[in-house]
PDB file of C-alpha atoms in Angstrom:
ATOM      1  CA  MET K 148      15.926  47.653-123.209  1.00  0.00           C
ATOM      2  CA  ASP K 149      16.885  51.311-123.707  1.00  0.00           C
ATOM      3  CA  PHE K 150      20.438  50.441-122.625  1.00  0.00           C
ATOM      4  CA  ILE K 151      20.711  47.563-125.133  1.00  0.00           C
ATOM      5  CA  ALA K 152      19.152  49.557-127.988  1.00  0.00           C
ATOM      6  CA  GLY K 153      21.499  52.481-127.288  1.00  0.00           C
ATOM      7  CA  ALA K 154      24.533  50.176-127.266  1.00  0.00           C
ATOM      8  CA  ILE K 155      23.695  48.635-130.652  1.00  0.00           C
ATOM      9  CA  GLY K 156      22.961  52.023-132.193  1.00  0.00           C
ATOM     10  CA  GLY K 157      26.184  53.517-130.845  1.00  0.00           C
ATOM     11  CA  GLY K 158      28.336  50.644-132.108  1.00  0.00           C
ATOM     12  CA  LEU K 159      26.912  50.812-135.636  1.00  0.00           C
ATOM     13  CA  SER K 160      27.254  54.589-135.753  1.00  0.00           C
ATOM     14  CA  THR K 161      30.995  54.331-135.057  1.00  0.00           C
ATOM     15  CA  ALA K 162      31.540  52.255-138.189  1.00  0.00           C
ATOM     16  CA  VAL K 163      29.727  54.905-140.225  1.00  0.00           C
ATOM     17  CA  GLY K 164      31.380  58.044-138.873  1.00  0.00           C
ATOM     18  CA  TYR K 165      34.874  57.113-137.645  1.00  0.00           C
ATOM     19  CA  PRO K 166      36.941  58.029-140.767  1.00  0.00           C
ATOM     20  CA  LEU K 167      35.473  61.541-140.854  1.00  0.00           C
ATOM     21  CA  ASP K 168      35.992  61.834-137.092  1.00  0.00           C
ATOM     22  CA  THR K 169      39.720  61.162-137.606  1.00  0.00           C
ATOM     23  CA  VAL K 170      39.881  63.890-140.264  1.00  0.00           C
ATOM     24  CA  LYS K 171      37.986  66.259-137.972  1.00  0.00           C
ATOM     25  CA  VAL K 172      40.370  65.721-135.042  1.00  0.00           C
ATOM     26  CA  ARG K 173      43.445  66.253-137.221  1.00  0.00           C
ATOM     27  CA  ILE K 174      42.066  69.480-138.677  1.00  0.00           C
ATOM     28  CA  GLN K 175      41.232  70.769-135.198  1.00  0.00           C
ATOM     29  CA  THR K 176      44.615  69.988-133.650  1.00  0.00           C
ATOM     30  CA  GLU K 177      47.125  70.538-136.487  1.00  0.00           C
ATOM     31  CA  ARG K 178      47.679  73.739-138.424  1.00  0.00           C
ATOM     32  CA  HIS K 179      49.313  72.480-141.630  1.00  0.00           C
ATOM     33  CA  TYR K 180      46.131  71.262-143.356  1.00  0.00           C
ATOM     34  CA  ASN K 181      44.535  73.585-145.906  1.00  0.00           C
ATOM     35  CA  GLY K 182      41.115  72.003-145.512  1.00  0.00           C
ATOM     36  CA  ILE K 183      39.130  68.775-145.312  1.00  0.00           C
ATOM     37  CA  TRP K 184      40.178  67.424-148.701  1.00  0.00           C
ATOM     38  CA  HIS K 185      43.863  68.193-148.107  1.00  0.00           C
ATOM     39  CA  CYS K 186      43.731  66.319-144.787  1.00  0.00           C
ATOM     40  CA  ILE K 187      42.054  63.306-146.448  1.00  0.00           C
ATOM     41  CA  GLN K 188      44.665  63.263-149.226  1.00  0.00           C
ATOM     42  CA  GLU K 189      47.619  63.541-146.848  1.00  0.00           C
ATOM     43  CA  THR K 190      46.268  60.881-144.484  1.00  0.00           C
ATOM     44  CA  TYR K 191      45.692  58.446-147.338  1.00  0.00           C
ATOM     45  CA  ARG K 192      49.048  59.255-148.983  1.00  0.00           C
ATOM     46  CA  THR K 193      51.046  58.545-145.841  1.00  0.00           C
ATOM     47  CA  GLU K 194      48.935  55.997-143.966  1.00  0.00           C
ATOM     48  CA  LYS K 195      46.506  54.532-146.525  1.00  0.00           C
ATOM     49  CA  VAL K 196      42.982  53.489-145.475  1.00  0.00           C
ATOM     50  CA  TRP K 197      44.053  52.281-142.011  1.00  0.00           C
ATOM     51  CA  GLY K 198      45.075  55.830-141.143  1.00  0.00           C
ATOM     52  CA  PHE K 199      41.387  56.756-140.962  1.00  0.00           C
ATOM     53  CA  TYR K 200      40.600  53.925-138.537  1.00  0.00           C
ATOM     54  CA  LYS K 201      43.328  54.304-135.910  1.00  0.00           C
ATOM     55  CA  GLY K 202      41.894  53.535-132.478  1.00  0.00           C
ATOM     56  CA  VAL K 203      38.560  52.355-133.930  1.00  0.00           C
ATOM     57  CA  SER K 204      38.328  49.071-131.999  1.00  0.00           C
ATOM     58  CA  ALA K 205      38.478  50.662-128.559  1.00  0.00           C
ATOM     59  CA  SER K 206      36.310  53.546-129.755  1.00  0.00           C
ATOM     60  CA  ALA K 207      33.570  51.216-131.053  1.00  0.00           C
ATOM     61  CA  LEU K 208      33.444  49.412-127.720  1.00  0.00           C
ATOM     62  CA  ALA K 209      33.525  52.659-125.748  1.00  0.00           C
ATOM     63  CA  VAL K 210      30.853  54.312-127.901  1.00  0.00           C
ATOM     64  CA  SER K 211      28.585  51.274-127.499  1.00  0.00           C
ATOM     65  CA  VAL K 212      28.874  51.446-123.712  1.00  0.00           C
ATOM     66  CA  ILE K 213      28.563  55.243-123.654  1.00  0.00           C
ATOM     67  CA  SER K 214      25.574  55.256-126.017  1.00  0.00           C
ATOM     68  CA  SER K 215      23.922  52.597-123.878  1.00  0.00           C
ATOM     69  CA  VAL K 216      24.421  54.689-120.738  1.00  0.00           C
ATOM     70  CA  SER K 217      23.344  57.871-122.544  1.00  0.00           C
ATOM     71  CA  PHE K 218      20.035  56.518-123.870  1.00  0.00           C
ATOM     72  CA  GLY K 219      19.349  54.531-120.703  1.00  0.00           C
ATOM     73  CA  THR K 220      20.022  57.524-118.453  1.00  0.00           C
ATOM     74  CA  TYR K 221      17.935  59.797-120.656  1.00  0.00           C
ATOM     75  CA  LYS K 222      14.915  57.496-120.634  1.00  0.00           C
ATOM     76  CA  ASN K 223      15.080  56.683-116.917  1.00  0.00           C
ATOM     77  CA  PHE K 224      15.707  60.297-115.923  1.00  0.00           C
ATOM     78  CA  LEU K 225      12.779  61.420-118.103  1.00  0.00           C
ATOM     79  CA  CYS K 226      10.472  58.817-116.532  1.00  0.00           C
ATOM     80  CA  THR K 227      11.541  59.960-113.056  1.00  0.00           C
ATOM     81  CA  ILE K 228      10.866  63.627-113.898  1.00  0.00           C
ATOM     82  CA  CYS K 229       7.428  62.756-115.315  1.00  0.00           C
ATOM     83  CA  LYS K 230       6.561  60.677-112.243  1.00  0.00           C
ATOM     84  CA  LEU K 231       7.553  63.511-109.906  1.00  0.00           C
ATOM     85  CA  ARG K 232       5.847  66.259-111.907  1.00  0.00           C
ATOM     86  CA  TYR K 233       2.771  64.526-113.314  1.00  0.00           C
ATOM     87  CA  GLY K 234       2.338  61.436-111.137  1.00  0.00           C
ATOM     88  CA  ALA K 235       2.961  58.945-113.952  1.00  0.00           C
ATOM     89  CA  ALA K 236       6.217  57.807-115.602  1.00  0.00           C
ATOM     90  CA  ASP K 237       4.524  57.480-119.011  1.00  0.00           C
ATOM     91  CA  ALA K 238       2.996  60.988-118.964  1.00  0.00           C
ATOM     92  CA  LYS K 239       3.828  63.234-121.910  1.00  0.00           C
ATOM     93  CA  PRO K 240       6.925  65.276-120.965  1.00  0.00           C
ATOM     94  CA  SER K 241       7.340  68.985-121.620  1.00  0.00           C
ATOM     95  CA  LYS K 242      10.188  70.388-123.698  1.00  0.00           C
ATOM     96  CA  LEU K 243      11.951  71.422-120.465  1.00  0.00           C
ATOM     97  CA  ASP K 244      11.676  67.855-119.130  1.00  0.00           C
ATOM     98  CA  VAL K 245      13.268  66.466-122.287  1.00  0.00           C
ATOM     99  CA  SER K 246      16.081  69.050-122.140  1.00  0.00           C
ATOM    100  CA  LEU K 247      16.859  68.295-118.477  1.00  0.00           C
ATOM    101  CA  ALA K 248      16.928  64.553-119.124  1.00  0.00           C
ATOM    102  CA  GLY K 249      19.178  65.085-122.143  1.00  0.00           C
ATOM    103  CA  GLY K 250      21.566  67.280-120.144  1.00  0.00           C
ATOM    104  CA  ALA K 251      21.747  64.645-117.387  1.00  0.00           C
ATOM    105  CA  ALA K 252      22.536  61.957-119.965  1.00  0.00           C
ATOM    106  CA  GLY K 253      25.370  64.113-121.300  1.00  0.00           C
ATOM    107  CA  ALA K 254      26.845  64.664-117.832  1.00  0.00           C
ATOM    108  CA  VAL K 255      26.820  60.948-116.983  1.00  0.00           C
ATOM    109  CA  ARG K 256      28.352  60.111-120.356  1.00  0.00           C
ATOM    110  CA  VAL K 257      31.346  62.392-119.770  1.00  0.00           C
ATOM    111  CA  VAL K 258      32.481  60.406-116.713  1.00  0.00           C
ATOM    112  CA  LEU K 259      32.786  57.226-118.804  1.00  0.00           C
ATOM    113  CA  MET K 260      33.769  58.869-122.067  1.00  0.00           C
ATOM    114  CA  THR K 261      36.780  61.044-121.256  1.00  0.00           C
ATOM    115  CA  PRO K 262      39.523  58.350-121.014  1.00  0.00           C
ATOM    116  CA  SER K 263      38.449  56.722-124.290  1.00  0.00           C
ATOM    117  CA  GLU K 264      38.265  60.165-125.941  1.00  0.00           C
ATOM    118  CA  VAL K 265      41.816  60.976-124.810  1.00  0.00           C
ATOM    119  CA  ALA K 266      43.091  57.667-126.227  1.00  0.00           C
ATOM    120  CA  LYS K 267      41.121  58.137-129.461  1.00  0.00           C
ATOM    121  CA  VAL K 268      42.464  61.637-130.056  1.00  0.00           C
ATOM    122  CA  ARG K 269      46.080  60.603-129.279  1.00  0.00           C
ATOM    123  CA  MET K 270      45.812  57.635-131.660  1.00  0.00           C
ATOM    124  CA  GLN K 271      44.194  59.705-134.398  1.00  0.00           C
ATOM    125  CA  THR K 272      46.899  62.370-134.297  1.00  0.00           C
ATOM    126  CA  GLN K 273      49.817  59.924-134.125  1.00  0.00           C
ATOM    127  CA  ARG K 274      51.618  59.504-137.425  1.00  0.00           C
ATOM    128  CA  ASN K 275      51.913  55.862-138.525  1.00  0.00           C
ATOM    129  CA  PRO K 276      53.296  55.594-142.109  1.00  0.00           C
ATOM    130  CA  HIS K 277      52.079  52.667-144.172  1.00  0.00           C
ATOM    131  CA  PRO K 278      54.692  49.872-144.736  1.00  0.00           C
ATOM    132  CA  SER K 279      54.394  50.279-148.513  1.00  0.00           C
ATOM    133  CA  LEU K 280      55.882  53.768-148.236  1.00  0.00           C
ATOM    134  CA  PRO K 281      59.598  53.226-147.432  1.00  0.00           C
ATOM    135  CA  SER K 282      60.460  56.849-148.050  1.00  0.00           C
ATOM    136  CA  LEU K 283      58.561  57.755-144.905  1.00  0.00           C
ATOM    137  CA  GLN K 284      60.164  55.239-142.587  1.00  0.00           C
ATOM    138  CA  SER K 285      62.435  57.861-141.112  1.00  0.00           C
ATOM    139  CA  VAL K 286      59.581  58.823-138.828  1.00  0.00           C
ATOM    140  CA  SER K 287      60.431  58.008-135.210  1.00  0.00           C
ATOM    141  CA  LYS K 288      59.073  54.914-133.516  1.00  0.00           C
ATOM    142  CA  GLN K 289      55.398  55.192-132.643  1.00  0.00           C
ATOM    143  CA  LYS K 290      54.688  55.972-128.998  1.00  0.00           C
ATOM    144  CA  TYR K 291      51.326  54.205-128.818  1.00  0.00           C
ATOM    145  CA  ARG K 292      50.891  50.648-130.134  1.00  0.00           C
ATOM    146  CA  GLY K 293      47.129  50.640-129.691  1.00  0.00           C
ATOM    147  CA  SER K 294      44.292  52.171-127.705  1.00  0.00           C
ATOM    148  CA  LEU K 295      44.810  50.114-124.538  1.00  0.00           C
ATOM    149  CA  HIS K 296      48.583  50.689-124.667  1.00  0.00           C
ATOM    150  CA  CYS K 297      47.873  54.394-125.130  1.00  0.00           C
ATOM    151  CA  LEU K 298      45.763  54.475-121.949  1.00  0.00           C
ATOM    152  CA  LYS K 299      48.481  52.596-120.056  1.00  0.00           C
ATOM    153  CA  VAL K 300      51.200  55.027-121.191  1.00  0.00           C
ATOM    154  CA  ILE K 301      49.087  58.080-120.342  1.00  0.00           C
ATOM    155  CA  ALA K 302      48.311  56.745-116.854  1.00  0.00           C
ATOM    156  CA  LYS K 303      52.005  55.989-116.270  1.00  0.00           C
ATOM    157  CA  GLU K 304      53.406  59.282-117.584  1.00  0.00           C
ATOM    158  CA  GLU K 305      50.624  61.728-116.713  1.00  0.00           C
ATOM    159  CA  GLY K 306      48.837  60.039-113.833  1.00  0.00           C
ATOM    160  CA  PHE K 307      45.104  59.496-113.419  1.00  0.00           C
ATOM    161  CA  GLY K 308      44.477  63.147-114.292  1.00  0.00           C
ATOM    162  CA  GLY K 309      45.955  62.549-117.753  1.00  0.00           C
ATOM    163  CA  LEU K 310      43.055  60.215-118.551  1.00  0.00           C
ATOM    164  CA  TYR K 311      40.639  63.070-117.870  1.00  0.00           C
ATOM    165  CA  LYS K 312      42.324  65.834-119.854  1.00  0.00           C
ATOM    166  CA  GLY K 313      39.749  68.008-121.581  1.00  0.00           C
ATOM    167  CA  CYS K 314      37.033  66.861-119.166  1.00  0.00           C
ATOM    168  CA  SER K 315      35.880  70.452-118.522  1.00  0.00           C
ATOM    169  CA  ALA K 316      35.434  71.129-122.241  1.00  0.00           C
ATOM    170  CA  LEU K 317      33.775  67.738-122.721  1.00  0.00           C
ATOM    171  CA  LEU K 318      31.348  68.458-119.884  1.00  0.00           C
ATOM    172  CA  CYS K 319      30.402  71.843-121.365  1.00  0.00           C
ATOM    173  CA  ARG K 320      30.088  70.256-124.808  1.00  0.00           C
ATOM    174  CA  ASP K 321      28.023  67.227-123.888  1.00  0.00           C
ATOM    175  CA  CYS K 322      25.607  68.662-121.321  1.00  0.00           C
ATOM    176  CA  SER K 323      24.425  71.375-123.701  1.00  0.00           C
ATOM    177  CA  SER K 324      24.603  69.372-126.933  1.00  0.00           C
ATOM    178  CA  SER K 325      22.865  66.339-125.407  1.00  0.00           C
ATOM    179  CA  ALA K 326      20.008  68.525-124.154  1.00  0.00           C
ATOM    180  CA  ILE K 327      19.632  70.040-127.638  1.00  0.00           C
ATOM    181  CA  TYR K 328      20.056  66.621-129.283  1.00  0.00           C
ATOM    182  CA  PHE K 329      17.199  64.873-127.477  1.00  0.00           C
ATOM    183  CA  LEU K 330      14.988  67.975-127.513  1.00  0.00           C
ATOM    184  CA  THR K 331      15.364  68.404-131.294  1.00  0.00           C
ATOM    185  CA  TYR K 332      14.728  64.713-131.963  1.00  0.00           C
ATOM    186  CA  SER K 333      11.631  64.673-129.740  1.00  0.00           C
ATOM    187  CA  ALA K 334      10.241  67.928-131.175  1.00  0.00           C
ATOM    188  CA  LEU K 335      10.770  66.888-134.808  1.00  0.00           C
ATOM    189  CA  CYS K 336       9.208  63.468-134.229  1.00  0.00           C
ATOM    190  CA  ASP K 337       6.146  65.103-132.658  1.00  0.00           C
ATOM    191  CA  TRP K 338       5.899  67.647-135.458  1.00  0.00           C
ATOM    192  CA  LEU K 339       6.369  65.214-138.360  1.00  0.00           C
ATOM    193  CA  THR K 340       4.258  62.326-137.031  1.00  0.00           C
ATOM    194  CA  PRO K 341       0.661  62.477-138.358  1.00  0.00           C
ATOM    195  CA  ALA K 342      -2.132  62.912-135.824  1.00  0.00           C
ATOM    196  CA  GLY K 343      -3.482  59.616-134.578  1.00  0.00           C
ATOM    197  CA  LYS K 344      -0.210  57.706-134.850  1.00  0.00           C
ATOM    198  CA  ASN K 345       1.471  56.674-131.611  1.00  0.00           C
ATOM    199  CA  LYS K 346       4.983  56.244-133.002  1.00  0.00           C
ATOM    200  CA  PRO K 347       6.971  58.011-135.755  1.00  0.00           C
ATOM    201  CA  GLY K 348       7.579  56.212-139.045  1.00  0.00           C
ATOM    202  CA  LEU K 349      10.975  55.146-140.401  1.00  0.00           C
ATOM    203  CA  LEU K 350      11.471  58.271-142.530  1.00  0.00           C
ATOM    204  CA  VAL K 351      10.521  60.549-139.628  1.00  0.00           C
ATOM    205  CA  VAL K 352      13.022  58.795-137.341  1.00  0.00           C
ATOM    206  CA  LEU K 353      15.776  59.062-139.964  1.00  0.00           C
ATOM    207  CA  LEU K 354      15.196  62.764-140.626  1.00  0.00           C
ATOM    208  CA  SER K 355      14.674  63.695-136.969  1.00  0.00           C
ATOM    209  CA  GLY K 356      17.785  61.812-135.854  1.00  0.00           C
ATOM    210  CA  GLY K 357      19.902  63.288-138.649  1.00  0.00           C
ATOM    211  CA  PHE K 358      18.842  66.896-138.046  1.00  0.00           C
ATOM    212  CA  ALA K 359      19.135  66.496-134.259  1.00  0.00           C
ATOM    213  CA  GLY K 360      22.746  65.378-134.721  1.00  0.00           C
ATOM    214  CA  VAL K 361      23.574  68.242-137.096  1.00  0.00           C
ATOM    215  CA  LEU K 362      22.170  70.912-134.767  1.00  0.00           C
ATOM    216  CA  ALA K 363      23.787  69.448-131.661  1.00  0.00           C
ATOM    217  CA  TRP K 364      27.223  69.117-133.281  1.00  0.00           C
ATOM    218  CA  GLY K 365      26.968  72.524-134.933  1.00  0.00           C
ATOM    219  CA  LEU K 366      26.567  74.159-131.529  1.00  0.00           C
ATOM    220  CA  ALA K 367      29.102  71.861-129.847  1.00  0.00           C
ATOM    221  CA  THR K 368      31.999  72.465-132.263  1.00  0.00           C
ATOM    222  CA  PRO K 369      33.820  75.265-130.317  1.00  0.00           C
ATOM    223  CA  MET K 370      34.043  73.105-127.189  1.00  0.00           C
ATOM    224  CA  ASP K 371      34.945  70.099-129.340  1.00  0.00           C
ATOM    225  CA  VAL K 372      37.940  72.003-130.750  1.00  0.00           C
ATOM    226  CA  LEU K 373      39.154  72.958-127.274  1.00  0.00           C
ATOM    227  CA  LYS K 374      38.591  69.422-126.003  1.00  0.00           C
ATOM    228  CA  SER K 375      40.705  67.920-128.798  1.00  0.00           C
ATOM    229  CA  ARG K 376      43.521  70.413-128.252  1.00  0.00           C
ATOM    230  CA  MET K 377      43.638  69.838-124.510  1.00  0.00           C
ATOM    231  CA  GLN K 378      43.695  66.063-124.995  1.00  0.00           C
ATOM    232  CA  THR K 379      46.636  66.128-127.416  1.00  0.00           C
ATOM    233  CA  ASP K 380      48.677  68.165-124.919  1.00  0.00           C
ATOM    234  CA  GLU K 381      51.080  65.506-123.611  1.00  0.00           C
ATOM    235  CA  SER K 382      53.066  65.563-120.346  1.00  0.00           C
ATOM    236  CA  ASP K 383      56.203  66.992-121.960  1.00  0.00           C
ATOM    237  CA  GLN K 384      54.348  69.849-123.660  1.00  0.00           C
ATOM    238  CA  HIS K 385      52.088  71.598-121.110  1.00  0.00           C
ATOM    239  CA  LYS K 386      50.799  74.058-123.695  1.00  0.00           C
ATOM    240  CA  TYR K 387      47.473  74.596-121.962  1.00  0.00           C
ATOM    241  CA  LYS K 388      46.778  75.216-118.266  1.00  0.00           C
ATOM    242  CA  GLY K 389      43.040  74.686-118.574  1.00  0.00           C
ATOM    243  CA  LEU K 390      39.914  75.334-120.643  1.00  0.00           C
ATOM    244  CA  VAL K 391      40.012  79.144-120.491  1.00  0.00           C
ATOM    245  CA  HIS K 392      43.763  79.247-121.190  1.00  0.00           C
ATOM    246  CA  CYS K 393      43.352  76.872-124.157  1.00  0.00           C
ATOM    247  CA  ALA K 394      40.566  79.041-125.582  1.00  0.00           C
ATOM    248  CA  ARG K 395      42.553  82.254-125.078  1.00  0.00           C
ATOM    249  CA  GLU K 396      45.772  80.875-126.596  1.00  0.00           C
ATOM    250  CA  SER K 397      43.991  79.269-129.554  1.00  0.00           C
ATOM    251  CA  VAL K 398      42.118  82.480-130.410  1.00  0.00           C
ATOM    252  CA  ARG K 399      45.233  84.633-129.846  1.00  0.00           C
ATOM    253  CA  THR K 400      47.392  82.615-132.250  1.00  0.00           C
ATOM    254  CA  GLU K 401      44.832  81.609-134.889  1.00  0.00           C
ATOM    255  CA  GLY K 402      41.898  83.988-134.518  1.00  0.00           C
ATOM    256  CA  ALA K 403      38.286  83.320-133.470  1.00  0.00           C
ATOM    257  CA  LYS K 404      37.740  81.140-136.551  1.00  0.00           C
ATOM    258  CA  VAL K 405      39.823  78.421-134.886  1.00  0.00           C
ATOM    259  CA  LEU K 406      36.831  77.613-132.649  1.00  0.00           C
ATOM    260  CA  PHE K 407      34.891  76.537-135.729  1.00  0.00           C
ATOM    261  CA  LYS K 408      37.491  74.235-137.253  1.00  0.00           C
ATOM    262  CA  GLY K 409      35.797  71.069-138.389  1.00  0.00           C
ATOM    263  CA  LEU K 410      32.296  72.629-138.196  1.00  0.00           C
ATOM    264  CA  GLY K 411      31.340  71.570-141.722  1.00  0.00           C
ATOM    265  CA  LEU K 412      32.799  68.120-141.220  1.00  0.00           C
ATOM    266  CA  ASN K 413      30.991  67.701-137.890  1.00  0.00           C
ATOM    267  CA  CYS K 414      27.668  68.542-139.520  1.00  0.00           C
ATOM    268  CA  ILE K 415      28.297  66.318-142.559  1.00  0.00           C
ATOM    269  CA  ARG K 416      29.266  63.400-140.334  1.00  0.00           C
ATOM    270  CA  ALA K 417      26.474  63.985-137.811  1.00  0.00           C
ATOM    271  CA  PHE K 418      23.589  63.434-140.227  1.00  0.00           C
ATOM    272  CA  PRO K 419      24.243  59.804-141.307  1.00  0.00           C
ATOM    273  CA  VAL K 420      25.733  58.819-137.935  1.00  0.00           C
ATOM    274  CA  ASN K 421      22.694  59.944-135.955  1.00  0.00           C
ATOM    275  CA  MET K 422      20.278  58.575-138.516  1.00  0.00           C
ATOM    276  CA  VAL K 423      21.864  55.188-137.802  1.00  0.00           C
ATOM    277  CA  VAL K 424      21.801  55.730-134.027  1.00  0.00           C
ATOM    278  CA  PHE K 425      18.115  56.577-133.790  1.00  0.00           C
ATOM    279  CA  VAL K 426      16.745  54.191-136.397  1.00  0.00           C
ATOM    280  CA  THR K 427      18.648  51.322-134.741  1.00  0.00           C
ATOM    281  CA  TYR K 428      17.502  52.439-131.291  1.00  0.00           C
ATOM    282  CA  GLU K 429      13.848  52.613-132.356  1.00  0.00           C
ATOM    283  CA  ALA K 430      14.052  49.343-134.302  1.00  0.00           C
ATOM    284  CA  VAL K 431      15.465  47.412-131.339  1.00  0.00           C
ATOM    285  CA  LEU K 432      12.827  48.822-128.975  1.00  0.00           C
ATOM    286  CA  ARG K 433       9.991  47.995-131.357  1.00  0.00           C
ATOM    287  CA  PHE K 434      11.337  44.506-132.003  1.00  0.00           C
ATOM    288  CA  THR K 435      11.512  43.732-128.287  1.00  0.00           C
ATOM    289  CA  ASP K 436       8.056  45.227-127.670  1.00  0.00           C
ATOM    290  CA  HIS K 437       6.609  42.990-130.391  1.00  0.00           C
ATOM    291  CA  TYR K 438       8.444  39.719-129.806  1.00  0.00           C
ATOM    292  CA  ILE K 439       9.602  39.715-126.182  1.00  0.00           C
TER     293      ILE K 439
END
């Protein structure tokens, strides 16, 4: 049931956080925005509301699958660790156990996540003027007609490796942030749940999930910036030779502050998104425990 609960939570979280994710990606990859509000204004002025949801259908499906795998892997890996270390799968895990299980969940997620992330970032950074704005129709024909078409074009032009651009940055980002994510959630739930209660209440789940997301994304932002930049680097550009080269070139041209582009937006978005993820996850598990 952990896989199903994770899938539902991941799908709902996409609907909540996708518009701000689009703004975040554009700020991280393009230099002409003065800030979050300027990016929101420009996106709405040229592309209207749909501009914030480009690539959302494929992303919602991918996030559901990825969230399912992430939560399922975390829970099963944690049970395996507890069985090996303490002799029982339901034994209380240590903080190290939780961190290792979280890191494993992040590593597994990257394998499935990278192609959809590449397509999402390409779609989000592609300009697509709204039909009601004729003055902007001089923009060249759009390269990608949708998320699936985007994946097809990337595979054709850049090969299989093109679908895994930014994988190194994504692996660094998700292994560490996932470990911190699950550790923070577990620790806060334990701390905020009154003695004698087996499970955390709704408010505890909401707060723990929200703060876990904020901390994880706050620490993951530098790698998230590099990941986005590497994934927008198309076959005819070849700006970056790899993770280290991308980091060096980005810092050389824009200063160290470039690694923290979108930090505030990541943290703002992370709180409601991860509140939804965890409260849905816990609700589904409790419903199935009670009725199935």
